mmCIF file of C-alpha atoms in Angstrom:
data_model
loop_
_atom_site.group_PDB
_atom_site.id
_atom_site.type_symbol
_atom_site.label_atom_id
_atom_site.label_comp_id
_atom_site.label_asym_id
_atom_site.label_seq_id
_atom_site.Cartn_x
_atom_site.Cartn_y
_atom_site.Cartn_z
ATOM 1 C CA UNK S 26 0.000 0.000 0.000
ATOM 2 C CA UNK S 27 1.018 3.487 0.271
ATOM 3 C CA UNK S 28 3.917 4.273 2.212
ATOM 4 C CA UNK S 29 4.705 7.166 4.574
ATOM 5 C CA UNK S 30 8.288 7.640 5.286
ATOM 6 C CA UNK S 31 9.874 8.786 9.166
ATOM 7 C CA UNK S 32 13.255 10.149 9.537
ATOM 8 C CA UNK S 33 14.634 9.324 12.020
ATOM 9 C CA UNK S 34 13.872 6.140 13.377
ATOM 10 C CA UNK S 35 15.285 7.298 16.515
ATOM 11 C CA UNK S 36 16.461 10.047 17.976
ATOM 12 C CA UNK S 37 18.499 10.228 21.781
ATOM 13 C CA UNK S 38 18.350 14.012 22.832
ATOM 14 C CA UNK S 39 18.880 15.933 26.362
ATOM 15 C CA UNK S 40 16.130 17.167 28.162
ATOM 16 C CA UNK S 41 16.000 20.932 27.000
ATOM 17 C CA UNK S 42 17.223 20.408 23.035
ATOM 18 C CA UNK S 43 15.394 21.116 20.205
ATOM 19 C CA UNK S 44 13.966 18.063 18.228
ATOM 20 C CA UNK S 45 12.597 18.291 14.417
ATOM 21 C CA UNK S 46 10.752 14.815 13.139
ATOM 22 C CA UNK S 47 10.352 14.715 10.041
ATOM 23 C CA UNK S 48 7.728 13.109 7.886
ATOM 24 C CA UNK S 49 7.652 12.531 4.328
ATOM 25 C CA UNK S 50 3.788 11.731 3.357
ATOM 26 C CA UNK S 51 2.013 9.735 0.543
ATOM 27 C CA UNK S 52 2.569 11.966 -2.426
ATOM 28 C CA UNK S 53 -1.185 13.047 -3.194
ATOM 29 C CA UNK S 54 -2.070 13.097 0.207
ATOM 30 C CA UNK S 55 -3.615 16.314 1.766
ATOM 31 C CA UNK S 56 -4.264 15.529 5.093
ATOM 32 C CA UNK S 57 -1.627 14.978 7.356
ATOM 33 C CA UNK S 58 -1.365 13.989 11.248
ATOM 34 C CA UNK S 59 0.831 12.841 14.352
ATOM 35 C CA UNK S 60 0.027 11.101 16.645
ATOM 36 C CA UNK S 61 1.704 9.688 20.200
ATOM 37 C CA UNK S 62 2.020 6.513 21.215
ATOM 38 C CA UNK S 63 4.012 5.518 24.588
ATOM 39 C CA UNK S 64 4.929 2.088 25.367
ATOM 40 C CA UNK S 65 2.831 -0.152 25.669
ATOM 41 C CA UNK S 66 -0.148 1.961 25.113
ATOM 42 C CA UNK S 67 -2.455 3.544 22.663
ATOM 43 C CA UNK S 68 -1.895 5.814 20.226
ATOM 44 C CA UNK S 69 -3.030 9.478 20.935
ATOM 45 C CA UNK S 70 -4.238 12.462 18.771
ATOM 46 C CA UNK S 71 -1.884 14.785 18.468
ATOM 47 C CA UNK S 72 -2.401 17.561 15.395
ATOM 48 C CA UNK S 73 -3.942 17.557 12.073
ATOM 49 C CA UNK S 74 -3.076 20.145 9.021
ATOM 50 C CA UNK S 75 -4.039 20.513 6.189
ATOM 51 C CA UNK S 76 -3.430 23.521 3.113
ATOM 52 C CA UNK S 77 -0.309 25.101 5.249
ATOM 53 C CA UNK S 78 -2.615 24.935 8.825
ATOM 54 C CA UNK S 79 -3.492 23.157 11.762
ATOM 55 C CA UNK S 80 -7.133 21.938 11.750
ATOM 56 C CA UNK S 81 -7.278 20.686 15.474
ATOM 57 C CA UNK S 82 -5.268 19.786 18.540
ATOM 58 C CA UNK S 83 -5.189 18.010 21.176
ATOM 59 C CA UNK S 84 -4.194 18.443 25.233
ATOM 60 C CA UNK S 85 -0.857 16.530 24.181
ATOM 61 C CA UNK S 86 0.090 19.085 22.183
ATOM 62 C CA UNK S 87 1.795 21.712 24.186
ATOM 63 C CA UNK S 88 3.043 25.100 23.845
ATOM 64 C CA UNK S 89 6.556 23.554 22.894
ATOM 65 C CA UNK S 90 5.392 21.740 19.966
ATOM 66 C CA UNK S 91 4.815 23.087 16.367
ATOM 67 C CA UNK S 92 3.971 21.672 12.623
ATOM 68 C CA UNK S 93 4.650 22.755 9.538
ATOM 69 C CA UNK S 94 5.161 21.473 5.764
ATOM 70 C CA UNK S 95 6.898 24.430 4.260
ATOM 71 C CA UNK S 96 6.926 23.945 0.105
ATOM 72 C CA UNK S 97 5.004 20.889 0.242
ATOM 73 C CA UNK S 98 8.233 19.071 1.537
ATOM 74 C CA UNK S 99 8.685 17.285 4.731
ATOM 75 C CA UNK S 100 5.624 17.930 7.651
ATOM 76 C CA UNK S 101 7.445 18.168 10.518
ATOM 77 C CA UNK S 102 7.046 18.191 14.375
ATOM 78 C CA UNK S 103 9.079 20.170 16.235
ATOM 79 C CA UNK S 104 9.428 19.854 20.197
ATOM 80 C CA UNK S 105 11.345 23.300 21.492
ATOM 81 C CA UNK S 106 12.439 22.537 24.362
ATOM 82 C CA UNK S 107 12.027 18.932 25.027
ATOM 83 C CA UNK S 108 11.167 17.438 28.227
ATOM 84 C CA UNK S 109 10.965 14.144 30.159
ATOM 85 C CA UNK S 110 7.650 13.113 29.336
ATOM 86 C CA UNK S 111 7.994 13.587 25.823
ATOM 87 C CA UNK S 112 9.879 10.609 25.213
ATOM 88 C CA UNK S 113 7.726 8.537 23.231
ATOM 89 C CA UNK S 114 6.884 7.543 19.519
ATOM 90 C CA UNK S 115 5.742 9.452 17.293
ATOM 91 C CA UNK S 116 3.536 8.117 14.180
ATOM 92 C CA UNK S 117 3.067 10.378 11.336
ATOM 93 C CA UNK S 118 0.123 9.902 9.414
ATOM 94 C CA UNK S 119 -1.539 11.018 6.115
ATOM 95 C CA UNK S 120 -4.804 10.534 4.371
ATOM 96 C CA UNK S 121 -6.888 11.712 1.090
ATOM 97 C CA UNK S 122 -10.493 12.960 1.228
ATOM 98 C CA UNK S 123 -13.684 10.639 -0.146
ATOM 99 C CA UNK S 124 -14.925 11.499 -3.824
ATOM 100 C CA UNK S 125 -17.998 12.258 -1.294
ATOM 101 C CA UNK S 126 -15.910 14.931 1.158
ATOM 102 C CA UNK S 127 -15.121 11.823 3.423
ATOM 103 C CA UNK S 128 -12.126 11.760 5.204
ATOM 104 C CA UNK S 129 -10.620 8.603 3.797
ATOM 105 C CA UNK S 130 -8.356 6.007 6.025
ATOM 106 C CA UNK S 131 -5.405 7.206 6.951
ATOM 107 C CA UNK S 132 -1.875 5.564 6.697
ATOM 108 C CA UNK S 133 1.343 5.620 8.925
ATOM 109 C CA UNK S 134 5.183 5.620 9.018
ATOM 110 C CA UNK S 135 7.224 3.324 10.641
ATOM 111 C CA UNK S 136 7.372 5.968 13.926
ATOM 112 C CA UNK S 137 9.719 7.692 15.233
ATOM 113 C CA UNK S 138 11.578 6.647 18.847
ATOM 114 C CA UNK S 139 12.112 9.752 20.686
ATOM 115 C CA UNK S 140 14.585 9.600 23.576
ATOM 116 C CA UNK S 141 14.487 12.423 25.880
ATOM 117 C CA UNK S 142 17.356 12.076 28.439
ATOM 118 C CA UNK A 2 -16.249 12.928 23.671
ATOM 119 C CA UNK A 3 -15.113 9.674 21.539
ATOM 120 C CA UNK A 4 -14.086 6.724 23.392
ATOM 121 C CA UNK A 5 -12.976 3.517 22.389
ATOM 122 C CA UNK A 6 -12.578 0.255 24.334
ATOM 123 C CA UNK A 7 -10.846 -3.025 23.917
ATOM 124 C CA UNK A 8 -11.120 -5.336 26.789
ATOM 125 C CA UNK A 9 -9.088 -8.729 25.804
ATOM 126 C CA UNK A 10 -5.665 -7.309 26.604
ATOM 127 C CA UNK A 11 -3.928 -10.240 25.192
ATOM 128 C CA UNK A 12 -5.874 -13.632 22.955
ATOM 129 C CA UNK A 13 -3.908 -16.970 22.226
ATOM 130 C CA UNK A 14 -5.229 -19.357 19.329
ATOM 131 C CA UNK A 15 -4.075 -21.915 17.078
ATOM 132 C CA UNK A 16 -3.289 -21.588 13.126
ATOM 133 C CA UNK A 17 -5.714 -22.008 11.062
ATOM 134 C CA UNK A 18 -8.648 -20.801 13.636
ATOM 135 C CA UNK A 19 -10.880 -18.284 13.466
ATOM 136 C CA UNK A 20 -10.119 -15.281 15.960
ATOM 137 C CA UNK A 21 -13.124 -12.501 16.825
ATOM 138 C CA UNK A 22 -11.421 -9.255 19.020
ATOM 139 C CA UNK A 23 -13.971 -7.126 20.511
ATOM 140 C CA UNK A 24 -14.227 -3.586 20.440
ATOM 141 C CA UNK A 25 -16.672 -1.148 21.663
ATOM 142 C CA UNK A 26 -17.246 2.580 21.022
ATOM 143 C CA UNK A 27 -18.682 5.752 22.212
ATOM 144 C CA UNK A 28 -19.842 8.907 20.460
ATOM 145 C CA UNK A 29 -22.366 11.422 20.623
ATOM 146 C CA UNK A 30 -22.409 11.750 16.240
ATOM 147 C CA UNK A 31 -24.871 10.158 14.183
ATOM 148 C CA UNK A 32 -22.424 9.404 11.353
ATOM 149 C CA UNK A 33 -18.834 7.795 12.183
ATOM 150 C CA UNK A 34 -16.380 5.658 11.102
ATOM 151 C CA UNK A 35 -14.921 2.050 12.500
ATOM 152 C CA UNK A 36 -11.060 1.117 11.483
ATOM 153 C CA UNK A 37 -9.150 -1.471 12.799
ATOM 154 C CA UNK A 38 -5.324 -1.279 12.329
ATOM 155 C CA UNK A 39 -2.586 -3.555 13.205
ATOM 156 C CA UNK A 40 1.345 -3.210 14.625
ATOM 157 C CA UNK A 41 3.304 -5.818 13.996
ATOM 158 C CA UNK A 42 6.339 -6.568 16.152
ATOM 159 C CA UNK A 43 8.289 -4.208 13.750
ATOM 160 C CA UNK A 44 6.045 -1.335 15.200
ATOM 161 C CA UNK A 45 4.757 -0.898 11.695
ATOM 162 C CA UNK A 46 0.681 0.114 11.512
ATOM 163 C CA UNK A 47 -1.108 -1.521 8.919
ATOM 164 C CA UNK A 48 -4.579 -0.762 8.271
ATOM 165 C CA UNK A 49 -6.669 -3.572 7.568
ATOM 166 C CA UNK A 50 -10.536 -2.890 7.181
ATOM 167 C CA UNK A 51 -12.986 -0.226 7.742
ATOM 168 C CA UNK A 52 -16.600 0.112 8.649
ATOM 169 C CA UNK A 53 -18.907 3.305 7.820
ATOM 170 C CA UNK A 54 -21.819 3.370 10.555
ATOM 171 C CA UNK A 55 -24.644 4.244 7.566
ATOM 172 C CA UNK A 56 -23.815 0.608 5.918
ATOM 173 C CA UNK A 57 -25.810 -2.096 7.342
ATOM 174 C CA UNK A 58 -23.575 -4.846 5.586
ATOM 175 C CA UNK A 59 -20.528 -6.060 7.523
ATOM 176 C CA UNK A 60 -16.939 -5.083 5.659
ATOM 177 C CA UNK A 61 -15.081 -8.128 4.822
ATOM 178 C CA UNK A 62 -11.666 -7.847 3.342
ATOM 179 C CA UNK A 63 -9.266 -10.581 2.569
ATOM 180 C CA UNK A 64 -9.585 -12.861 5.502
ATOM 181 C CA UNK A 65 -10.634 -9.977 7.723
ATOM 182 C CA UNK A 66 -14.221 -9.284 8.237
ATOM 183 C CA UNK A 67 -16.113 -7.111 11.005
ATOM 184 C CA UNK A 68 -19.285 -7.764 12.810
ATOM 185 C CA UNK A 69 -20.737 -4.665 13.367
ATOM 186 C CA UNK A 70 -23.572 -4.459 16.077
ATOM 187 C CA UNK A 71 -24.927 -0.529 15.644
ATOM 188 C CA UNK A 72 -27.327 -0.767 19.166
ATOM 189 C CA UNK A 73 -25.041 -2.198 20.950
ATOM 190 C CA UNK A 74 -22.062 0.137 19.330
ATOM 191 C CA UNK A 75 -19.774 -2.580 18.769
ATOM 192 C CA UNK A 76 -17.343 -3.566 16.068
ATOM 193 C CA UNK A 77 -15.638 -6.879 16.045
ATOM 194 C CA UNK A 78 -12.803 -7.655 14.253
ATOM 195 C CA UNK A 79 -13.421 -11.494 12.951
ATOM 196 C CA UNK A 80 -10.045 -13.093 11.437
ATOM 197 C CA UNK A 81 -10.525 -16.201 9.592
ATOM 198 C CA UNK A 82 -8.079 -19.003 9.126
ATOM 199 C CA UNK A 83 -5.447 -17.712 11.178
ATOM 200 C CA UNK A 84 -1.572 -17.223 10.201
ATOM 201 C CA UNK A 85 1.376 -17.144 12.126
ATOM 202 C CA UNK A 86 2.065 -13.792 10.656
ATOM 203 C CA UNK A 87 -1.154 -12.521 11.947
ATOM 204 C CA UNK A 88 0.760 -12.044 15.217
ATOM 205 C CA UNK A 89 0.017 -8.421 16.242
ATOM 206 C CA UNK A 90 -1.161 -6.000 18.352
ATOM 207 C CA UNK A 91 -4.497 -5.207 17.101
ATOM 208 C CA UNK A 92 -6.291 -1.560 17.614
ATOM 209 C CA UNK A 93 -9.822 -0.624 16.829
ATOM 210 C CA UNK A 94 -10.060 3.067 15.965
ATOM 211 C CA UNK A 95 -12.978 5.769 15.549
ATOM 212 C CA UNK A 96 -13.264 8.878 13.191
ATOM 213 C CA UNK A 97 -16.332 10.769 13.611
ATOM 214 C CA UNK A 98 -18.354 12.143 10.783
ATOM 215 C CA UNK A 99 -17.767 14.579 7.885
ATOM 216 C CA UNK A 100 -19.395 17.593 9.509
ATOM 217 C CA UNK A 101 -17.711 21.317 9.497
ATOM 218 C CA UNK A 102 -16.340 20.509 13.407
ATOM 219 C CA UNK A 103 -14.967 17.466 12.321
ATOM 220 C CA UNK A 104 -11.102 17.058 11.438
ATOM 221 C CA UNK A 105 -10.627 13.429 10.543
ATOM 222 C CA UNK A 106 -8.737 12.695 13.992
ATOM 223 C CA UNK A 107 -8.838 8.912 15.119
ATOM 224 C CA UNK A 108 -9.823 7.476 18.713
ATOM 225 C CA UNK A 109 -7.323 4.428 19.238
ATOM 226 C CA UNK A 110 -8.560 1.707 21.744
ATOM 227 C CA UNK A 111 -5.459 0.329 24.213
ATOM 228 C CA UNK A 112 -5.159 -2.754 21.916
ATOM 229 C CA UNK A 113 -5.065 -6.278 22.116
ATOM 230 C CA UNK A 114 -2.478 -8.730 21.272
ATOM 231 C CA UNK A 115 -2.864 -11.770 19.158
ATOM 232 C CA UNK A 116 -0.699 -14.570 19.105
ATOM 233 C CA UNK A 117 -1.027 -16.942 16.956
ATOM 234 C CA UNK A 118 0.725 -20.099 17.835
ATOM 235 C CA UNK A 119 1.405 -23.543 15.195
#
């Protein structure tokens, strides 16, 4: 199927550094989302975006965290400055809309393993 | 609010079975939509089959199929035949519907694990 592509697979930063994750979506894809998943649990609702803006977010996503897809290249998350509790994995995910307006299923990366030290 | 809920944390079966995962739901729309995805051990997420709520038939894909119970808001994932490689964690997700408030955001339940022994 279509394939959404993470870079890194993991990244080891100190508490207090800037992190970018970078996601490259399914070409003709126009929705685009991350989502959270700690171990061993669910995965959470981060942001959404979609034309250059951010349609929704969540709780999760704190002061310190930011999108953006400048040029149509990578969307990226970026966590300024990190903390403890962001260590996690981060899914990026990206979707088309329905013929009939639908939001249409959405697909992931691979994740990204965020190590906050 | 949206909420979804798996109960079996973890299910064991043989290969070649047929394996039904349970998954229940809560939202206050009329119109919504049922996915189930999988993670394999890789930590890839696979999506596998969806439902839309205003379809009475059941989705069947492959040999995944859902049994979708509207009253009682509950969407089973069935799995026929079972494979070794159908070793996963398995997660039942939610979208509401495609109204002006609505941003195509998914619900994830915790997940349950399948393992699927020979």
């Amino acid at each position: 199927g279509p394939k959404v592509l993470q870079i890194p697979s993991h990244q080891i930063i100190d508490m207090g550094q800037m992190v970018t994750l970078n996601c490259d979506p399914v070409s003709n894809h126009l929705y685009f989302y991350w989502y959270k998943q700690i171990l061993g649990q669910q995965m959470e609702f981060l942001v959404n975006f979609y034309n250059g803006k951010v349609m929704e977010k969540s709780k999760l996503f704190k002061d310190q965290f930011s999108v953006e897809r400048p040029d149509g290249s990578y969307f990226t998350l970026k966590i300024q400055p990190t903390a403890l509790e962001d260590s996690a994995v981060y899914f990026c995910a990206s979707s088309l809309r329905d013929w009939g307006g639908d939001y249409a299923e959405q697909f992931f990366g691979p994740g990204t393993r965020l190590t906050v030290l | 609010a949206q909420k979804v809920t798996q109960t079996q944390t973890s299910i064991s079966v043989m290969e070649k079975t047929t394996v039904t995962m349970d998954c229940v739901y809560e939202t206050q729309d009329s119109s919504y939509f049922l996915f189930w995805y999988k993670q394999t051990a890789s930590g890839e997420i696979v999506f596998l089959i969806r439902q839309d709520s205003y379809k009475k038939e059941n989705a069947t894909v492959g040999h995944y199929s859902l049994n979708f119970q509207k009253p009682k808001s509950s969407i089973g994932l069935i799995i026929t035949a079972t494979q070794i490689e159908d070793s996963a964690v398995y997660f039942c997700a939610m979208r509401e519907g495609n109204t002006g408030a609505n941003t195509g955001k998914l619900t994830f339940g915790h997940g349950t694990i399948l393992r699927v022994h020979p």
